[in-house]
Tab-separated table of N, CA and C in Angstrom:
chain	number	residue	atom	x	y	z
A	56	MET	N	8.957	-55.073	-35.792
A	56	MET	CA	8.579	-53.822	-35.313
A	56	MET	C	7.892	-54.071	-33.944
A	57	TRP	N	6.623	-55.091	-34.690
A	57	TRP	CA	5.360	-55.514	-33.938
A	57	TRP	C	6.065	-56.138	-32.984
A	58	LEU	N	6.850	-57.043	-32.956
A	58	LEU	CA	7.598	-57.599	-31.720
A	58	LEU	C	7.917	-56.996	-30.408
A	59	ILE	N	8.531	-55.871	-31.095
A	59	ILE	CA	9.351	-55.011	-30.138
A	59	ILE	C	8.108	-54.536	-29.260
A	60	ALA	N	7.211	-53.565	-30.067
A	60	ALA	CA	6.142	-53.078	-29.201
A	60	ALA	C	5.021	-54.317	-28.521
A	61	ILE	N	5.085	-55.342	-29.094
A	61	ILE	CA	4.325	-56.230	-27.953
A	61	ILE	C	5.075	-56.266	-26.720
A	62	PHE	N	6.498	-56.799	-26.941
A	62	PHE	CA	7.348	-57.117	-25.755
A	62	PHE	C	7.445	-55.804	-24.705
A	63	LEU	N	7.352	-54.653	-25.289
A	63	LEU	CA	7.441	-53.346	-24.250
A	63	LEU	C	6.163	-53.338	-23.651
A	64	LEU	N	5.243	-53.414	-24.124
A	64	LEU	CA	4.183	-53.565	-23.668
A	64	LEU	C	3.781	-54.516	-22.692
A	65	PHE	N	4.325	-55.768	-22.777
A	65	PHE	CA	3.895	-56.925	-21.843
A	65	PHE	C	4.627	-56.487	-20.538
A	66	SER	N	5.902	-55.972	-21.186
A	66	SER	CA	7.314	-55.917	-19.922
A	66	SER	C	6.603	-54.787	-19.042
A	67	CYS	N	5.972	-53.925	-19.274
A	67	CYS	CA	5.678	-52.819	-18.692
A	67	CYS	C	4.709	-52.992	-17.702
A	68	SER	N	3.519	-53.979	-18.470
A	68	SER	CA	2.460	-54.007	-17.479
A	68	SER	C	2.810	-55.097	-16.583
A	69	THR	N	3.693	-55.789	-16.869
A	69	THR	CA	4.150	-56.986	-15.458
A	69	THR	C	4.682	-55.944	-14.236
A	70	GLU	N	5.423	-55.176	-14.683
A	70	GLU	CA	6.261	-54.266	-13.790
A	70	GLU	C	5.125	-53.844	-12.948
A	71	LYS	N	4.000	-53.333	-13.193
A	71	LYS	CA	3.181	-52.722	-12.551
A	71	LYS	C	2.489	-53.574	-11.676
A	72	VAL	N	2.243	-54.952	-11.954
A	72	VAL	CA	1.757	-55.560	-11.008
A	72	VAL	C	3.003	-56.352	-9.861
A	73	LYS	N	3.935	-56.228	-10.403
A	73	LYS	CA	5.432	-56.539	-9.323
A	73	LYS	C	5.596	-55.752	-8.352
A	74	GLU	N	5.360	-54.360	-8.548
A	74	GLU	CA	5.428	-53.355	-7.336
A	74	GLU	C	4.294	-53.780	-6.091
A	75	LYS	N	3.410	-54.343	-6.592
A	75	LYS	CA	2.072	-54.399	-5.486
A	75	LYS	C	2.651	-55.746	-4.728
A	76	GLU	N	3.385	-56.565	-5.352
A	76	GLU	CA	3.699	-58.069	-4.603
A	76	GLU	C	4.778	-58.129	-3.478
A	77	VAL	N	4.749	-58.675	-3.044
A	77	VAL	CA	5.629	-59.168	-1.753
A	77	VAL	C	7.146	-59.894	-2.869
A	78	GLU	N	7.961	-59.053	-2.867
A	78	GLU	CA	9.263	-60.110	-3.491
A	78	GLU	C	10.086	-60.870	-2.656
A	79	TRP	N	10.294	-61.960	-3.328
A	79	TRP	CA	10.883	-63.186	-2.480
A	79	TRP	C	12.345	-63.191	-2.809
A	80	ILE	N	13.171	-63.083	-2.220
A	80	ILE	CA	14.755	-62.950	-2.063
A	80	ILE	C	14.975	-64.390	-1.781
A	81	PRO	N	16.052	-64.976	-2.858
A	81	PRO	CA	16.510	-66.283	-2.222
A	81	PRO	C	17.312	-66.233	-0.940
A	82	ALA	N	16.803	-67.157	-0.274
A	82	ALA	CA	17.569	-67.150	1.343
A	82	ALA	C	18.880	-67.400	1.257
A	83	GLN	N	19.739	-66.874	2.153
A	83	GLN	CA	21.406	-67.161	1.959
A	83	GLN	C	21.351	-68.210	3.083
A	84	PRO	N	22.115	-69.192	2.708
A	84	PRO	CA	22.383	-70.168	4.014
A	84	PRO	C	23.265	-69.462	5.160
A	85	ILE	N	22.767	-69.919	6.030
A	85	ILE	CA	22.978	-69.273	7.872
A	85	ILE	C	24.129	-70.607	7.896
A	86	PRO	N	24.738	-69.872	8.624
A	86	PRO	CA	25.795	-71.039	9.306
A	86	PRO	C	25.527	-71.369	10.416
A	87	LYS	N	25.662	-72.370	11.215
A	87	LYS	CA	25.064	-72.968	12.718
A	87	LYS	C	25.685	-71.754	13.565
A	88	THR	N	26.307	-71.452	13.496
A	88	THR	CA	27.161	-70.616	14.330
A	88	THR	C	26.548	-69.020	14.151
A	89	GLU	N	25.904	-68.685	13.263
A	89	GLU	CA	25.425	-67.552	13.229
A	89	GLU	C	23.681	-67.394	13.231
A	90	CYS	N	23.156	-68.632	13.613
A	90	CYS	CA	21.553	-68.895	13.405
A	90	CYS	C	20.867	-67.686	14.526
A	91	PRO	N	20.109	-67.064	13.867
A	91	PRO	CA	19.042	-65.778	14.957
A	91	PRO	C	18.579	-66.434	16.054
A	92	ALA	N	17.613	-67.757	15.554
A	92	ALA	CA	16.872	-68.016	16.642
A	92	ALA	C	16.106	-68.878	16.139
A	93	CYS	N	16.410	-70.211	15.583
A	93	CYS	CA	15.526	-71.142	14.928
A	93	CYS	C	15.780	-72.064	15.662
A	94	PRO	N	14.531	-73.031	15.599
A	94	PRO	CA	14.486	-74.370	17.057
A	94	PRO	C	15.384	-75.381	16.716
A	95	THR	N	15.787	-75.288	15.451
A	95	THR	CA	16.603	-76.440	15.298
A	95	THR	C	18.076	-76.296	15.440
A	96	CYS	N	18.774	-75.271	15.598
A	96	CYS	CA	19.776	-74.682	16.019
A	96	CYS	C	20.154	-74.715	17.507
A	97	PRO	N	21.261	-75.566	17.582
A	97	PRO	CA	21.821	-75.751	19.329
A	97	PRO	C	22.265	-74.746	19.680
A	98	LEU	N	22.566	-73.801	18.754
A	98	LEU	CA	23.184	-72.202	19.186
A	98	LEU	C	22.868	-71.249	19.389
A	99	PRO	N	22.978	-70.296	20.385
A	99	PRO	CA	21.970	-69.169	20.309
A	99	PRO	C	22.621	-67.959	19.767
A	100	PRO	N	21.731	-67.103	19.198
A	100	PRO	CA	22.368	-66.150	18.311
A	100	PRO	C	23.463	-65.305	18.861
A	101	PRO	N	24.162	-65.122	17.766
A	101	PRO	CA	25.698	-64.283	17.918
A	101	PRO	C	25.241	-63.158	18.632
A	102	SER	N	26.215	-62.708	19.336
A	102	SER	CA	26.268	-61.682	20.119
A	102	SER	C	27.099	-60.538	19.622
A	103	TYR	N	26.676	-59.408	18.917
A	103	TYR	CA	27.586	-58.107	18.545
A	103	TYR	C	27.661	-56.967	19.399
A	104	PRO	N	28.788	-56.870	20.114
A	104	PRO	CA	28.933	-55.893	21.005
A	104	PRO	C	28.743	-54.526	20.345
A	105	PRO	N	28.094	-53.172	20.712
A	105	PRO	CA	27.834	-52.053	20.282
A	105	PRO	C	29.922	-51.517	19.883
A	106	ASN	N	29.922	-50.794	18.719
A	106	ASN	CA	30.771	-50.683	18.400
A	106	ASN	C	31.052	-48.994	19.199
A	107	PRO	N	31.734	-48.617	20.259
A	107	PRO	CA	31.739	-47.276	20.367
A	107	PRO	C	32.050	-46.246	19.462
A	108	GLN	N	32.726	-46.601	18.443
A	108	GLN	CA	33.112	-45.659	17.574
A	108	GLN	C	32.282	-45.405	16.282
A	109	ASP	N	31.335	-46.454	16.440
A	109	ASP	CA	30.165	-46.147	15.253
A	109	ASP	C	28.857	-46.467	15.991
A	110	PRO	N	28.312	-45.597	17.156
A	110	PRO	CA	27.420	-45.817	17.514
A	110	PRO	C	25.968	-45.384	16.612
A	111	THR	N	25.021	-46.102	16.935
A	111	THR	CA	23.800	-46.270	15.983
A	111	THR	C	22.899	-45.148	16.573
A	112	PRO	N	22.304	-43.961	16.166
A	112	PRO	CA	21.656	-43.007	16.721
A	112	PRO	C	20.309	-43.850	16.801
A	113	VAL	N	19.282	-43.783	17.936
A	113	VAL	CA	17.863	-44.231	17.770
A	113	VAL	C	17.015	-43.178	16.822
A	114	PRO	N	16.660	-43.495	15.700
A	114	PRO	CA	15.935	-42.379	14.698
A	114	PRO	C	14.629	-42.173	15.672
A	115	THR	N	14.341	-40.698	15.511
A	115	THR	CA	13.070	-40.507	16.200
A	115	THR	C	11.812	-40.899	15.399
A	116	PRO	N	10.441	-41.312	15.923
A	116	PRO	CA	9.361	-41.808	15.082
A	116	PRO	C	9.200	-40.799	13.983
A	117	TYR	N	8.405	-41.297	13.101
A	117	TYR	CA	7.749	-40.318	12.144
A	117	TYR	C	6.265	-40.535	11.881
A	118	PRO	N	5.826	-39.549	11.353
A	118	PRO	CA	4.245	-39.709	11.159
A	118	PRO	C	3.506	-40.727	10.234
A	119	GLY	N	2.958	-41.209	11.102
A	119	GLY	CA	2.208	-43.098	10.256
A	119	GLY	C	3.329	-43.940	10.710
A	120	GLN	N	3.587	-44.015	11.671
A	120	GLN	CA	4.199	-44.801	12.393
A	120	GLN	C	3.374	-46.027	13.078
A	121	SER	N	2.939	-45.439	13.984
A	121	SER	CA	1.663	-46.094	14.575
A	121	SER	C	0.542	-46.705	13.871
A	122	ALA	N	0.458	-46.049	12.611
A	122	ALA	CA	-0.525	-46.882	11.611
A	122	ALA	C	-0.293	-48.000	11.335
A	123	ILE	N	1.259	-48.455	11.258
A	123	ILE	CA	1.798	-49.719	11.006
A	123	ILE	C	1.232	-50.781	11.924
A	124	VAL	N	1.819	-50.346	13.227
A	124	VAL	CA	1.560	-51.200	14.180
A	124	VAL	C	0.195	-51.486	14.803
A	125	LYS	N	-0.614	-50.524	14.471
A	125	LYS	CA	-2.529	-50.340	14.707
A	125	LYS	C	-2.690	-51.794	13.337
A	126	ALA	N	-2.445	-51.358	12.222
A	126	ALA	CA	-2.614	-52.607	11.301
A	126	ALA	C	-2.349	-53.828	11.502
A	127	ILE	N	-0.866	-54.155	11.944
A	127	ILE	CA	-0.560	-55.487	12.396
A	127	ILE	C	-1.027	-56.203	13.645
A	128	ASN	N	-1.392	-55.179	14.532
A	128	ASN	CA	-2.426	-55.479	15.567
A	128	ASN	C	-3.764	-55.997	15.248
A	129	ALA	N	-4.244	-55.256	14.269
A	129	ALA	CA	-5.823	-55.533	13.830
A	129	ALA	C	-5.721	-56.863	13.196
A	130	ALA	N	-4.781	-57.229	12.508
A	130	ALA	CA	-4.768	-58.492	12.161
A	130	ALA	C	-4.345	-59.549	12.600
A	131	ARG	N	-3.563	-59.291	13.600
A	131	ARG	CA	-3.485	-60.084	15.026
A	131	ARG	C	-4.464	-60.731	15.567
A	132	ARG	N	-5.295	-59.713	15.931
A	132	ARG	CA	-6.658	-59.519	17.017
A	132	ARG	C	-7.664	-60.852	15.824
A	133	ILE	N	-7.379	-60.782	14.709
A	133	ILE	CA	-8.486	-61.437	13.642
A	133	ILE	C	-7.869	-62.614	13.790
A	134	LYS	N	-6.840	-63.313	14.163
A	134	LYS	CA	-6.122	-64.290	14.264
A	134	LYS	C	-6.353	-65.023	15.770
A	135	GLY	N	-6.796	-64.169	16.553
A	135	GLY	CA	-6.704	-64.395	18.028
A	135	GLY	C	-5.674	-64.282	18.840
A	136	LEU	N	-4.938	-63.693	18.472
A	136	LEU	CA	-3.307	-63.497	19.104
A	136	LEU	C	-3.425	-62.155	19.611
A	137	GLY	N	-2.291	-62.010	20.956
A	137	GLY	CA	-2.358	-60.813	21.394
A	137	GLY	C	-1.787	-59.781	20.909
A	138	GLU	N	-1.678	-58.434	21.113
A	138	GLU	CA	-0.948	-57.171	20.529
A	138	GLU	C	0.660	-57.583	20.592
A	139	VAL	N	1.050	-56.674	19.608
A	139	VAL	CA	2.521	-56.459	20.062
A	139	VAL	C	2.855	-55.052	20.104
A	140	PHE	N	3.939	-54.675	21.123
A	140	PHE	CA	4.095	-53.339	21.432
A	140	PHE	C	5.219	-52.622	20.735
A	141	GLU	N	4.859	-51.539	20.453
A	141	GLU	CA	6.217	-50.716	19.493
A	141	GLU	C	7.327	-50.648	20.571
A	142	ASP	N	8.417	-50.867	19.999
A	142	ASP	CA	9.716	-50.667	20.937
A	142	ASP	C	10.557	-49.926	19.991
A	143	THR	N	11.092	-48.867	20.921
A	143	THR	CA	12.298	-47.737	20.043
A	143	THR	C	13.209	-48.316	19.382
A	144	LYS	N	13.921	-49.490	20.312
A	144	LYS	CA	15.169	-50.136	19.956
A	144	LYS	C	14.415	-50.610	18.351
A	145	LEU	N	13.704	-51.534	18.829
A	145	LEU	CA	13.595	-52.159	17.042
A	145	LEU	C	13.107	-51.477	16.048
A	146	ASN	N	12.444	-50.094	16.698
A	146	ASN	CA	12.142	-49.064	15.400
A	146	ASN	C	13.529	-48.671	14.884
A	147	CYS	N	14.265	-48.561	15.416
A	147	CYS	CA	15.656	-47.973	15.057
A	147	CYS	C	16.324	-48.983	13.852
A	148	ALA	N	16.480	-50.355	14.217
A	148	ALA	CA	16.687	-51.207	13.245
A	148	ALA	C	15.948	-51.261	12.078
A	149	ALA	N	14.483	-51.201	12.194
A	149	ALA	CA	13.435	-51.210	10.739
A	149	ALA	C	13.744	-49.810	10.347
A	150	ILE	N	13.688	-48.686	10.811
A	150	ILE	CA	13.941	-47.537	9.964
A	150	ILE	C	15.343	-47.501	9.235
A	151	ASN	N	16.461	-47.699	10.359
A	151	ASN	CA	17.855	-48.172	9.508
A	151	ASN	C	17.644	-48.616	8.206
A	152	HIS	N	16.971	-49.929	7.948
A	152	HIS	CA	16.936	-50.884	7.170
A	152	HIS	C	16.120	-50.348	6.228
A	153	ALA	N	15.082	-49.737	6.646
A	153	ALA	CA	14.133	-49.222	5.351
A	153	ALA	C	14.964	-48.040	4.362
A	154	LYS	N	15.703	-47.189	5.336
A	154	LYS	CA	16.444	-46.239	4.666
A	154	LYS	C	17.343	-46.841	3.926
A	155	ASP	N	17.808	-47.768	4.221
A	155	ASP	CA	18.869	-48.417	3.304
A	155	ASP	C	18.387	-49.075	2.427
A	156	ILE	N	17.539	-49.852	2.198
A	156	ILE	CA	16.828	-50.370	0.975
A	156	ILE	C	16.267	-49.647	0.270
A	157	ALA	N	15.516	-48.384	0.652
A	157	ALA	CA	14.570	-47.753	-0.217
A	157	ALA	C	15.601	-47.227	-1.392
A	158	PRO	N	16.443	-46.199	-1.007
A	158	PRO	CA	17.268	-45.843	-2.275
A	158	PRO	C	18.013	-46.561	-3.151
A	159	ARG	N	18.170	-47.927	-2.808
A	159	ARG	CA	18.643	-48.839	-3.631
A	159	ARG	C	17.779	-49.602	-4.298
A	160	LYS	N	16.416	-49.430	-3.810
A	160	LYS	CA	15.249	-50.196	-4.659
A	160	LYS	C	15.415	-51.702	-4.431
A	161	ILE	N	15.851	-52.181	-3.207
A	161	ILE	CA	15.884	-53.629	-2.875
A	161	ILE	C	15.131	-53.894	-2.141
A	162	CYS	N	13.994	-54.775	-2.275
A	162	CYS	CA	13.096	-55.333	-1.541
A	162	CYS	C	13.832	-56.932	-0.680
A	163	GLY	N	14.611	-56.711	0.097
A	163	GLY	CA	15.271	-58.004	0.659
A	163	GLY	C	15.856	-57.291	2.018
A	164	HIS	N	16.049	-58.511	2.804
A	164	HIS	CA	16.695	-58.350	4.172
A	164	HIS	C	17.955	-58.338	4.375
A	165	ILE	N	18.944	-58.101	3.141
A	165	ILE	CA	20.434	-57.872	3.608
A	165	ILE	C	20.905	-56.446	3.631
A	166	GLY	N	21.464	-56.187	4.609
A	166	GLY	CA	21.606	-54.453	4.140
A	166	GLY	C	22.944	-54.462	3.173
A	167	SER	N	22.918	-53.262	2.878
A	167	SER	CA	24.070	-52.556	1.898
A	167	SER	C	25.563	-53.274	2.474
A	168	ASP	N	25.405	-53.168	3.928
A	168	ASP	CA	26.794	-53.712	4.686
A	168	ASP	C	26.638	-55.061	4.853
A	169	GLY	N	25.931	-55.924	4.371
A	169	GLY	CA	26.077	-57.471	4.454
A	169	GLY	C	25.230	-57.769	5.541
A	170	SER	N	24.693	-56.814	6.362
A	170	SER	CA	23.935	-57.254	7.833
A	170	SER	C	22.591	-57.821	7.627
A	171	GLN	N	22.386	-58.955	8.599
A	171	GLN	CA	21.215	-59.351	8.940
A	171	GLN	C	20.357	-58.722	9.754
A	172	PHE	N	19.218	-59.453	10.069
A	172	PHE	CA	18.083	-58.030	10.818
A	172	PHE	C	18.525	-58.302	12.304
A	173	TRP	N	18.955	-59.536	12.587
A	173	TRP	CA	19.485	-59.560	14.001
A	173	TRP	C	20.537	-58.867	14.393
A	174	GLN	N	21.493	-58.362	13.580
A	174	GLN	CA	22.592	-57.660	13.580
A	174	GLN	C	22.293	-56.185	13.533
A	175	ARG	N	21.166	-55.972	12.753
A	175	ARG	CA	20.570	-54.192	12.905
A	175	ARG	C	20.128	-54.008	14.251
A	176	ALA	N	19.393	-54.985	14.557
A	176	ALA	CA	18.859	-55.051	15.827
A	176	ALA	C	19.840	-54.976	17.011
A	177	GLN	N	20.269	-55.733	17.167
A	177	GLN	CA	21.806	-55.520	17.845
A	177	GLN	C	22.530	-54.529	18.465
A	178	LYS	N	22.797	-53.707	16.845
A	178	LYS	CA	23.428	-52.611	16.843
A	178	LYS	C	22.586	-51.510	17.462
A	179	CYS	N	21.397	-51.573	17.472
A	179	CYS	CA	20.465	-50.396	17.906
A	179	CYS	C	20.071	-50.906	19.669
A	180	GLY	N	20.678	-52.110	20.241
A	180	GLY	CA	20.673	-52.439	21.524
A	180	GLY	C	19.535	-53.490	21.783
A	181	ALA	N	18.970	-54.004	20.651
A	181	ALA	CA	17.746	-54.909	20.662
A	181	ALA	C	18.057	-56.412	20.245
A	182	GLN	N	17.127	-57.517	20.866
A	182	GLN	CA	17.568	-58.821	20.270
A	182	GLN	C	16.042	-59.091	19.314
A	183	ALA	N	16.487	-59.454	18.205
A	183	ALA	CA	15.275	-59.490	16.863
A	183	ALA	C	15.043	-61.169	17.035
A	184	LEU	N	13.948	-61.553	16.347
A	184	LEU	CA	13.518	-62.490	16.315
A	184	LEU	C	13.065	-62.959	14.745
A	185	GLY	N	12.711	-61.865	14.337
A	185	GLY	CA	12.148	-62.011	12.934
A	185	GLY	C	11.910	-60.560	12.388
A	186	GLU	N	12.067	-60.509	10.960
A	186	GLU	CA	12.022	-59.584	10.198
A	186	GLU	C	10.961	-59.611	8.791
A	187	ILE	N	9.985	-58.731	8.500
A	187	ILE	CA	9.562	-58.973	7.209
A	187	ILE	C	9.876	-57.569	6.262
A	188	VAL	N	9.613	-57.686	5.440
A	188	VAL	CA	9.780	-56.432	4.648
A	188	VAL	C	8.397	-56.567	3.451
A	189	ALA	N	8.258	-55.562	2.880
A	189	ALA	CA	7.452	-55.163	1.617
A	189	ALA	C	7.481	-54.315	0.801
A	190	CYS	N	7.375	-54.372	-0.130
A	190	CYS	CA	7.689	-53.255	-1.059
A	190	CYS	C	6.507	-52.811	-2.164
A	191	GLY	N	6.362	-51.391	-2.268
A	191	GLY	CA	5.433	-50.919	-3.250
A	191	GLY	C	3.860	-50.740	-3.103
A	192	TYR	N	3.705	-51.033	-1.340
A	192	TYR	CA	2.356	-50.893	-1.108
A	192	TYR	C	2.044	-49.116	-0.902
A	193	PRO	N	0.866	-48.863	-0.995
A	193	PRO	CA	0.628	-47.548	-0.736
A	193	PRO	C	0.294	-46.647	0.467
A	194	ASN	N	0.059	-47.997	1.503
A	194	ASN	CA	-0.359	-47.580	3.128
A	194	ASN	C	-0.407	-48.651	3.764
A	195	ALA	N	0.155	-48.726	5.332
A	195	ALA	CA	0.126	-49.676	6.163
A	195	ALA	C	-0.694	-50.856	5.679
A	196	VAL	N	-1.987	-50.406	5.553
A	196	VAL	CA	-2.891	-51.809	5.638
A	196	VAL	C	-3.033	-52.822	4.642
A	197	SER	N	-2.290	-51.996	3.350
A	197	SER	CA	-2.219	-52.561	1.738
A	197	SER	C	-0.801	-53.770	2.397
A	198	ALA	N	-0.032	-53.026	3.066
A	198	ALA	CA	1.485	-53.827	3.273
A	198	ALA	C	1.135	-54.964	4.214
A	199	VAL	N	0.413	-54.634	5.442
A	199	VAL	CA	0.099	-55.739	6.268
A	199	VAL	C	-0.868	-57.044	5.475
A	200	GLU	N	-1.874	-56.490	4.829
A	200	GLU	CA	-2.654	-57.820	3.973
A	200	GLU	C	-1.776	-58.034	2.953
A	201	GLY	N	-0.810	-57.736	2.495
A	201	GLY	CA	0.583	-58.467	1.448
A	201	GLY	C	1.082	-59.139	2.437
A	202	TRP	N	1.737	-59.021	3.781
A	202	TRP	CA	2.335	-59.884	4.460
A	202	TRP	C	1.272	-60.981	5.060
A	203	ASP	N	-0.176	-60.765	5.316
A	203	ASP	CA	-1.100	-61.799	5.747
A	203	ASP	C	-1.080	-63.059	4.508
A	204	ARG	N	-1.153	-61.989	3.122
A	204	ARG	CA	-1.266	-63.418	1.914
A	204	ARG	C	-0.135	-64.033	1.381
A	205	SER	N	1.033	-63.590	2.158
A	205	SER	CA	2.617	-64.601	2.245
A	205	SER	C	2.466	-65.555	3.461
A	206	PRO	N	2.427	-66.634	2.874
A	206	PRO	CA	2.920	-68.119	4.414
A	206	PRO	C	4.167	-67.532	4.908
A	207	GLY	N	5.113	-67.123	4.477
A	207	GLY	CA	6.567	-67.079	4.928
A	207	GLY	C	6.463	-65.841	6.158
A	208	HIS	N	5.541	-64.563	5.502
A	208	HIS	CA	5.580	-63.732	6.167
A	208	HIS	C	4.605	-63.391	7.299
A	209	ALA	N	3.607	-63.991	6.707
A	209	ALA	CA	2.390	-64.321	8.019
A	209	ALA	C	3.166	-65.067	9.228
A	210	ALA	N	3.743	-65.953	8.840
A	210	ALA	CA	4.034	-66.862	9.954
A	210	ALA	C	5.085	-65.964	11.098
A	211	ILE	N	5.540	-65.041	10.336
A	211	ILE	CA	6.502	-63.868	11.445
A	211	ILE	C	5.481	-63.059	11.966
A	212	MET	N	4.863	-62.389	11.249
A	212	MET	CA	4.000	-61.591	11.833
A	212	MET	C	2.752	-61.855	12.545
A	213	TYR	N	2.251	-63.325	12.424
A	213	TYR	CA	1.884	-64.285	13.473
A	213	TYR	C	2.519	-64.915	14.670
A	214	GLY	N	3.588	-64.379	14.779
A	214	GLY	CA	4.390	-65.445	15.814
A	214	GLY	C	4.113	-64.754	17.281
A	215	GLN	N	4.522	-65.377	18.238
A	215	GLN	CA	4.449	-65.558	19.599
A	215	GLN	C	5.858	-64.504	19.992
A	216	TYR	N	5.277	-63.131	19.472
A	216	TYR	CA	6.344	-61.645	20.063
A	216	TYR	C	5.362	-60.706	20.831
A	217	GLY	N	5.951	-60.147	21.288
A	217	GLY	CA	5.574	-59.253	22.454
A	217	GLY	C	5.975	-57.605	21.957
A	218	LYS	N	6.881	-57.562	21.127
A	218	LYS	CA	7.171	-55.904	20.506
A	218	LYS	C	7.480	-55.819	19.150
A	219	VAL	N	7.441	-55.009	18.545
A	219	VAL	CA	7.665	-54.508	17.100
A	219	VAL	C	8.184	-53.305	17.042
A	220	GLY	N	8.969	-53.476	15.828
A	220	GLY	CA	9.644	-52.114	15.482
A	220	GLY	C	9.332	-52.050	13.952
A	221	VAL	N	8.910	-50.812	13.682
A	221	VAL	CA	8.447	-50.685	11.950
A	221	VAL	C	8.954	-49.293	11.637
A	222	ALA	N	8.960	-49.327	10.055
A	222	ALA	CA	9.429	-48.084	9.549
A	222	ALA	C	8.617	-48.385	7.685
A	223	GLU	N	8.493	-47.119	7.535
A	223	GLU	CA	8.272	-47.043	6.081
A	223	GLU	C	9.086	-46.036	5.620
A	224	VAL	N	9.596	-46.003	4.347
A	224	VAL	CA	10.359	-45.303	3.302
A	224	VAL	C	9.903	-45.535	1.951
A	225	ASP	N	9.298	-44.384	1.475
A	225	ASP	CA	9.389	-44.366	0.024
A	225	ASP	C	8.600	-45.805	-0.453
A	226	GLY	N	7.731	-46.173	0.225
A	226	GLY	CA	6.995	-47.418	-0.179
A	226	GLY	C	7.761	-48.871	-0.049
A	227	TYR	N	8.761	-48.601	0.940
A	227	TYR	CA	9.329	-49.732	1.539
A	227	TYR	C	8.938	-49.942	3.067
A	228	TRP	N	8.520	-51.229	3.426
A	228	TRP	CA	7.916	-51.274	4.791
A	228	TRP	C	8.789	-52.405	5.455
A	229	VAL	N	9.094	-52.168	6.566
A	229	VAL	CA	9.957	-53.351	7.389
A	229	VAL	C	9.138	-53.261	8.929
A	230	ALA	N	9.078	-54.128	9.375
A	230	ALA	CA	8.580	-54.810	10.766
A	230	ALA	C	9.533	-55.695	11.493
A	231	VAL	N	10.404	-55.347	12.308
A	231	VAL	CA	11.376	-56.290	13.228
A	231	VAL	C	10.440	-56.896	14.260
A	232	PHE	N	10.617	-57.759	14.784
A	232	PHE	CA	9.793	-58.360	15.913
A	232	PHE	C	10.702	-59.388	16.744
A	233	ALA	N	10.521	-59.205	18.024
A	233	ALA	CA	10.962	-59.823	19.185
A	233	ALA	C	10.139	-60.133	20.264
A	234	GLU	N	10.420	-61.046	21.189
A	234	GLU	CA	9.644	-61.467	22.460
A	234	GLU	C	9.290	-59.909	23.570
């Protein structure tokens, strides 16, 4: 009985810590023909023409969306980088992904339909070069601080980008970047 109580106590206490961390999802190998924009790939990212039978509406901005952009730009200024400007089409991709992962409670980059970030951006009429996701943060500033502490996420957030699309749904934060 003691062992079960100790196990339950330990399990519950570690869950509270994990919801504040950025979770790492194992990377899926990307075939060379589907490389989004990595410097070592000789091929350009694939082009996915929009399907007229299934158009993706551009979601309207929601309150607090600009707070994420402000927090990202504040972090970029500290690093001596230029601002990124909010892009409606990238917002579409970010909002659609946040709405997809939040109800499933999955902190990752692969959509429920198997899509990758650049495919979701193309479906919204944009070309994306990077995406970062954070889960369990109470506000935009804390999500950006989490991305800043993660070398992989920071590399994207501080990349040479000019545009960003952002979203938050129930503590699931998404930022999609482009030139």
